[in-house]
Coordinates of C-alpha atoms and ligand atoms in Angstrom, one line a residue:
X1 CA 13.2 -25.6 36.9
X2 CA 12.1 -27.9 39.7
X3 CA 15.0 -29.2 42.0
X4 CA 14.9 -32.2 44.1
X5 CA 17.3 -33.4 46.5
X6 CA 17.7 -36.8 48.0
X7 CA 20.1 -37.7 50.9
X8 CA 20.6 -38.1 54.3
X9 CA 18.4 -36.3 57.2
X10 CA 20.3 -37.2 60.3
X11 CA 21.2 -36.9 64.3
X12 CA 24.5 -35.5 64.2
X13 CA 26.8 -35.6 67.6
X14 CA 30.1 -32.9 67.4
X15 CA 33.1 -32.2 68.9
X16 CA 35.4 -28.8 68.2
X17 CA 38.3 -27.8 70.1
X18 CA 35.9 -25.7 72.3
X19 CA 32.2 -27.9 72.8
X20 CA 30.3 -30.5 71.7
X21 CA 26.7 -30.6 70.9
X22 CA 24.7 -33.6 70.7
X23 CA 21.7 -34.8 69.0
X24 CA 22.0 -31.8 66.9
X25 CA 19.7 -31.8 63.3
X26 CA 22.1 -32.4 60.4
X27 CA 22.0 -35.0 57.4
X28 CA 23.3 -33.6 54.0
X29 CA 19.5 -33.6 52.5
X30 CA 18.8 -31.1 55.1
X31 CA 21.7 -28.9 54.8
X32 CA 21.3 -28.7 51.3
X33 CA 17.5 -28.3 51.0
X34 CA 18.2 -25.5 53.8
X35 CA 20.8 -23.7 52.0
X36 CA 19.0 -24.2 48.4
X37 CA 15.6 -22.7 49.6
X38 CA 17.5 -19.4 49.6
X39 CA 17.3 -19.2 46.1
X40 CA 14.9 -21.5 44.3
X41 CA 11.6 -22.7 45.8
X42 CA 10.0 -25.7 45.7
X43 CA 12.8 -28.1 47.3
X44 CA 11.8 -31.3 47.0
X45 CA 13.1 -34.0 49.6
X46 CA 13.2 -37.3 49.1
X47 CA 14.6 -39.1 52.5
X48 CA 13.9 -40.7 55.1
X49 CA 13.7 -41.2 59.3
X50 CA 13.1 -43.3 62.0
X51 CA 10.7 -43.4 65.0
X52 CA 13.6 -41.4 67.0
X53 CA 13.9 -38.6 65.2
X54 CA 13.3 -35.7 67.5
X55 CA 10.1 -33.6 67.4
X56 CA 12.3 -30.3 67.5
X57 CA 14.5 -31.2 64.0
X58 CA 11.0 -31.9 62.7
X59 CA 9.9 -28.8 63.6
X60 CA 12.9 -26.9 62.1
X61 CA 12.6 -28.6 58.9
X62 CA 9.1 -27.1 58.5
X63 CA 9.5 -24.1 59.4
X64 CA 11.9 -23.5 56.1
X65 CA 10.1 -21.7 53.5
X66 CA 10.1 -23.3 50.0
X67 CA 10.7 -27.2 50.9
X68 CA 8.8 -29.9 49.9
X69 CA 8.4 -32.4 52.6
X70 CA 5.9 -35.3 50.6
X71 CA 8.8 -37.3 49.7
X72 CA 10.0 -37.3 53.2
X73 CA 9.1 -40.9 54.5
X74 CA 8.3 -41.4 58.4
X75 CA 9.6 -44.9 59.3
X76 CA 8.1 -45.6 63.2
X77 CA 9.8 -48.8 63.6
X78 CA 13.4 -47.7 62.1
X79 CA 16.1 -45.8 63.1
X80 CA 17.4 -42.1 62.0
X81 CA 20.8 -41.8 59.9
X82 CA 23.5 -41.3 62.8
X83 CA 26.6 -39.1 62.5
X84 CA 29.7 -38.2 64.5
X85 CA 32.5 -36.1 64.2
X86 CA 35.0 -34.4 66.1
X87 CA 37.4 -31.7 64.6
X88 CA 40.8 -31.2 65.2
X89 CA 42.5 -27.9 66.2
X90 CA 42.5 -26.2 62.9
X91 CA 38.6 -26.8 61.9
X92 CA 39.6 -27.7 58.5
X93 CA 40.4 -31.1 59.2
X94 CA 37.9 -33.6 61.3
X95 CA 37.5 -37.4 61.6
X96 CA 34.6 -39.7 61.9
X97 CA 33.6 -41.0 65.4
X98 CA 30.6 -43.0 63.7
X99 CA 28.1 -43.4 61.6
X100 CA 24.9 -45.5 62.1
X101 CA 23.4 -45.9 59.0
X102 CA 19.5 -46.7 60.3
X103 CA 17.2 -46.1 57.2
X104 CA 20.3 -46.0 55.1
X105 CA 20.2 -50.3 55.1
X106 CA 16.8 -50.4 54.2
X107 CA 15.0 -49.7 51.0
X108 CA 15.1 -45.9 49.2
X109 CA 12.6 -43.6 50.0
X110 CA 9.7 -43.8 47.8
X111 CA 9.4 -40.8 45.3
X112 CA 5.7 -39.1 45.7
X113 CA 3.8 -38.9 41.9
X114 CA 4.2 -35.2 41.8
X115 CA 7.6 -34.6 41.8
X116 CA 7.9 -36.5 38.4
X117 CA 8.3 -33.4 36.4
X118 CA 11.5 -32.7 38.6
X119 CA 14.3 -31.5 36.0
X120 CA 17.5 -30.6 37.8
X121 CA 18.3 -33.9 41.1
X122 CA 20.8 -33.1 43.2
X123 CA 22.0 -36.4 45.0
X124 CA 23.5 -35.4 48.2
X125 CA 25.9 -37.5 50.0
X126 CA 24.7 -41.4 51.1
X127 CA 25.0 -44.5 50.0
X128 CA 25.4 -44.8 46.0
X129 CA 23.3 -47.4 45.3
X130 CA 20.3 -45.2 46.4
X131 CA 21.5 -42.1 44.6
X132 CA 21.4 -44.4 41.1
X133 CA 18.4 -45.8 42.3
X134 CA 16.8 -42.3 42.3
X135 CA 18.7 -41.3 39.0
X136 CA 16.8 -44.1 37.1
X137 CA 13.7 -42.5 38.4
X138 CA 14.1 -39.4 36.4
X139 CA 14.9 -40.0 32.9
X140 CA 14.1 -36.4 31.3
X141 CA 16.4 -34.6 33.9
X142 CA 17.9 -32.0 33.0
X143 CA 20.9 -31.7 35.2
X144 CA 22.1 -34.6 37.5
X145 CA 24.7 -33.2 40.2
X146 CA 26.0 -35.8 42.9
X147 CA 28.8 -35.3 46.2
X148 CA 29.6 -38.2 47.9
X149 CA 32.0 -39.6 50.9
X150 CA 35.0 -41.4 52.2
X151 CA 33.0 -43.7 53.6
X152 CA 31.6 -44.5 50.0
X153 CA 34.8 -44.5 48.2
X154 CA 36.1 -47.3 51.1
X155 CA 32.8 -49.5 51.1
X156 CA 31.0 -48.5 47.8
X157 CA 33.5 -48.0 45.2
X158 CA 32.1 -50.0 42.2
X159 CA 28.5 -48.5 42.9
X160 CA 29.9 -45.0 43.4
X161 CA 32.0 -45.4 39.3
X162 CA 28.7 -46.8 38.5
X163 CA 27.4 -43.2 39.1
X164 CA 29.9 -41.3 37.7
X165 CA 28.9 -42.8 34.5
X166 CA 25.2 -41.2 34.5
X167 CA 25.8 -38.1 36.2
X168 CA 26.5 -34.7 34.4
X169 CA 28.7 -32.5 38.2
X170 CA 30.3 -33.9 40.9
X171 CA 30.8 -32.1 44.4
X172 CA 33.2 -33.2 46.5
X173 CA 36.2 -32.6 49.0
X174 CA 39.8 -32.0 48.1
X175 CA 41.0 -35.4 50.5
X176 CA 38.2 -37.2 49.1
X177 CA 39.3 -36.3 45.7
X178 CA 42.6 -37.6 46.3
X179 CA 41.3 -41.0 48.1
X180 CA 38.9 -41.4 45.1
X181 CA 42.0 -40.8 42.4
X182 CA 45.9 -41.1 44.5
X183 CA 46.1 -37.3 42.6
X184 CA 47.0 -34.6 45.5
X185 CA 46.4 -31.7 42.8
X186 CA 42.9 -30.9 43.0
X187 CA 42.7 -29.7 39.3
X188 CA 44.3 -33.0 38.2
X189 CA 42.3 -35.1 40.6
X190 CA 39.0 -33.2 38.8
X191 CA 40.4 -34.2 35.8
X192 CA 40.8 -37.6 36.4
X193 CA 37.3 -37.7 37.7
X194 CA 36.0 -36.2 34.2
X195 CA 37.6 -38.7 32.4
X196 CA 35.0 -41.4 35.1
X197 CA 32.2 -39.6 33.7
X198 CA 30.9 -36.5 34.9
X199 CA 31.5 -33.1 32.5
X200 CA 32.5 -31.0 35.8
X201 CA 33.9 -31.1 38.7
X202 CA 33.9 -29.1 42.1
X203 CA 36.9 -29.9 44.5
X204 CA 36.0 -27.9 47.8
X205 CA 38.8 -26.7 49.7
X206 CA 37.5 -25.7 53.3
X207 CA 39.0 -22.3 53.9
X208 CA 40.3 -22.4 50.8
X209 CA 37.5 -22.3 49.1
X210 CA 36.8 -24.4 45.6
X211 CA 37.6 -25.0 42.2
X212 CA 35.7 -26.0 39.3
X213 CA 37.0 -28.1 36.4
X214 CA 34.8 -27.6 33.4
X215 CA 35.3 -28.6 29.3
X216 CA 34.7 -24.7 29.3
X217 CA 37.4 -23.6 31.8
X218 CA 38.5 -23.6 35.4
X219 CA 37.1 -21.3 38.0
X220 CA 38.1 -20.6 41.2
X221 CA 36.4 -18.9 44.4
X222 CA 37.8 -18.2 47.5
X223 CA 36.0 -18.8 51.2
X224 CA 34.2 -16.5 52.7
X225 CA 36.8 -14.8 55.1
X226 CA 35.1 -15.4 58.4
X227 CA 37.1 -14.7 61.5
X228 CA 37.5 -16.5 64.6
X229 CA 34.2 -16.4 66.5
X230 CA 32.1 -17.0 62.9
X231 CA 33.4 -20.7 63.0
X232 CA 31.5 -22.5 65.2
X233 CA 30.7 -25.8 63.6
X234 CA 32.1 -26.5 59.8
X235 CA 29.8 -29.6 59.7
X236 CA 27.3 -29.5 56.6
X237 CA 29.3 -26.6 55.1
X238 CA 30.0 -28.7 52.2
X239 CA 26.4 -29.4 51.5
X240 CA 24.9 -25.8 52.2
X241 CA 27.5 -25.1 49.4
X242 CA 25.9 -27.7 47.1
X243 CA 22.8 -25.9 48.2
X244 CA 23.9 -22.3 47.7
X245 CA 25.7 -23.2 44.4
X246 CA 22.5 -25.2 42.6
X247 CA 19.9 -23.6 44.0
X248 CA 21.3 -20.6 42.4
X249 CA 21.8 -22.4 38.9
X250 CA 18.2 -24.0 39.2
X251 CA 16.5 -20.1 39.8
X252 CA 18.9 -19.1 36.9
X253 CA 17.8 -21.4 34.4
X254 CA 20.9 -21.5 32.5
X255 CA 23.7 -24.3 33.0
X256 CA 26.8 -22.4 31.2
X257 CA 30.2 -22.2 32.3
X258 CA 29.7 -18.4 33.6
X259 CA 26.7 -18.7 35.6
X260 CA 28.2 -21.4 37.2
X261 CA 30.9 -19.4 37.9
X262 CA 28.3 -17.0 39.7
X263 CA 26.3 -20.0 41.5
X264 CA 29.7 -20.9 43.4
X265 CA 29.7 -17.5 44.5
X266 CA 26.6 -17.9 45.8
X267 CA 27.4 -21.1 47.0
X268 CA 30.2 -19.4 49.0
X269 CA 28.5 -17.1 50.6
X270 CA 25.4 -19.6 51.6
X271 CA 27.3 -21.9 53.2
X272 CA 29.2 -19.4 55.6
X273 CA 26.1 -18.8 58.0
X274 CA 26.4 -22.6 58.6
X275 CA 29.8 -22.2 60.1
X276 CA 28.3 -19.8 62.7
X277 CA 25.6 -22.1 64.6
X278 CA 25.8 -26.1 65.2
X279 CA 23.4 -27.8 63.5
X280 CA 21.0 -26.1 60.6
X281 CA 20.5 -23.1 62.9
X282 CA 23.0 -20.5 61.3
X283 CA 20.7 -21.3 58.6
X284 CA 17.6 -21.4 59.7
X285 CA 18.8 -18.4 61.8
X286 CA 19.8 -16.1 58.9
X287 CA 17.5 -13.9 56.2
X288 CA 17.7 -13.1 52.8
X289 CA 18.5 -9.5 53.5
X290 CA 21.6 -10.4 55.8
X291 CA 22.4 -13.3 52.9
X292 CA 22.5 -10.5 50.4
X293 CA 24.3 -7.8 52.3
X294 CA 27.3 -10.7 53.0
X295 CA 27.1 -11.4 49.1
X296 CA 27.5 -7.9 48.5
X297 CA 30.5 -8.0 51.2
X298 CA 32.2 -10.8 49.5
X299 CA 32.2 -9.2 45.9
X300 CA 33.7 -6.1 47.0
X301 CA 36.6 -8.3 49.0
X302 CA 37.0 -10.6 45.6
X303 CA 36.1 -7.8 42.9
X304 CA 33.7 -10.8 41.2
Ligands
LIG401 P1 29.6 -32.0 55.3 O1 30.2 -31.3 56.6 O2 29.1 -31.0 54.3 O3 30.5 -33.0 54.8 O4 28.3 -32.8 55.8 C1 28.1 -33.3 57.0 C2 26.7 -33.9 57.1 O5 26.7 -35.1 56.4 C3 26.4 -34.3 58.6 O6 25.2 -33.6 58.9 C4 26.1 -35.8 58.5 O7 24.9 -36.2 59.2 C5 26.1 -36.2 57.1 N1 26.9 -37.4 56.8 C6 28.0 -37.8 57.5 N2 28.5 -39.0 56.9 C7 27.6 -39.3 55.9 C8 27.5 -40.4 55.0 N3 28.5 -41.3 55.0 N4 26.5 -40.3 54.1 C9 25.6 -39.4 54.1 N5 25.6 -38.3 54.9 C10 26.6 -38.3 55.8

């Protein structure tokens, strides 16, 4: 089943407790498309950047087997999505520094002729607008997945219910579950969010790993225990989940309960090389043989 992902391909600036790194490649389009590549090829992108975006995140982008870069639009005179962050002591918890939205203001990236037969979209975090923009564009999907933002719930709320109403998964944060609903219960928040209009619901928990609310059941998973020197940078750990958990699903061909069960395993265990490396380098860094020896790790530690 094709997958295509649209969302932001960014310049990402971050601060931990012990560094900072700057300019470093980022965007959720590109964490997910990384992470996704694992386990189902072709990824098509759809995004876009600006004149500044550096000739080294371009280079890293193509060196990823699997992805699709025609719907990637270069935009000379604009600028690239810009994001920073800067965690507190924990690494569980961070807060925005700023975001300059660049491409983001102008209009959606166009989508190329031959990814029409695209089947399963996922529509990574930006602004909501352009994620229904891109929805409309695919009437025979299959399987319409989106994860979104505080930022979005502050600025975009109407658009982002708007959403809700045409997509089948959500992905998104435990805090930005409770900003979206006032619920601090993650399984009520999801349920609430069901009730908006998608038919599941993953509430990520950081370290705590996620739940999913589904008219078949809830599911849990826990993190990938990683110890102190494995968490480097938590940004675009979120997304490379997405990544981990539909590229699985897409490569599976089945959408039941169970085998989504499985794909947030995979998820899981995806998005813990992104901890390890600022930027997409723990991805880019990692193969499939160290990918499958951790997976086989983690199911011996949970007994999945
Ligand atoms: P995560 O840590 O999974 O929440 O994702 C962080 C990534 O999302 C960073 O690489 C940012 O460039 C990107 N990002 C941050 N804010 C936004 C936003 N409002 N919309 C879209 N992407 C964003």
């Amino acid at each position: 089943m094709p997958l295509l992902v649209t969302g932001t391909i960014g310049i990402d600036t971050v601060h931990t407790p012990s560094a900072k790194a700057e300019k470093v490649s980022g965007g959720s389009c590109a964490y997910f498309a990384a992470a996704s590549a694992f386990h189902h090829q072709p990824v098509r992108i759809v995004g876009a950047v600006g004149g500044d975006w550096p000739d080294n995140h371009a280079t890293l982008l193509e060196s990823i087997d699997g992805l699709c870069l025609e719907g990637l639009e270069r935009r000379s005179e604009s600028k690239t999505f810009a994001w920073g962050g800067r965690y507190f002591d924990n690494m569980n918890q961070r807060e925005t520094l700023f975001t300059e939205l660049g491409v983001l203001e102008e209009a959606p990236p166009e989508v190329p002729d031959s990814y029409s037969d695209s089947r399963i979209i996922f529509l990574a975090n930006s602004h909501p607008s352009v994620q229904l923009d891109l929805l409309h564009k695919f009437p025979n999907r299959q399987l319409a997945v989106a994860d979104t933002m505080d930022l979005w719930i502050n600025i975009a709320r109407d658009e982002l219910l708007a959403l809700f109403k045409e997509i089948d998964g959500l992905i998104i944060n435990d805090s930005e579950a409770e900003q979206l609903t006032e619920i601090k219960n993650p399984i009520s928040a999801a349920r609430e969010i069901i009730n908006m209009g998608p038919s599941f619901v993953i509430v990520k928990k950081g370290e705590h790993g996620a739940v999913l609310v589904h008219k078949d059941g809830v599911a849990v998973v826990p993190a990938f225990p990683l110890e102190l020197e494995g968490v480097i940078d938590p940004t675009g750990a979120g997304d490379s989940f997405a990544g981990g958990f539909m590229g699985f699903l897409a490569s599976s061909g089945k959408l039941d309960f169970k085998t989504m069960q499985e794909s947030m395993a995979w998820g899981t265990v995806t998005a813990s090389f992104t901890l390890g490396s600022f930027g997409l380098d723990g991805l880019c860094s990692t193969s499939r043989a160290e990918l499958d020896s951790r997976m086989n790790e983690f199911k011996l530690i949970t007994k999945i």
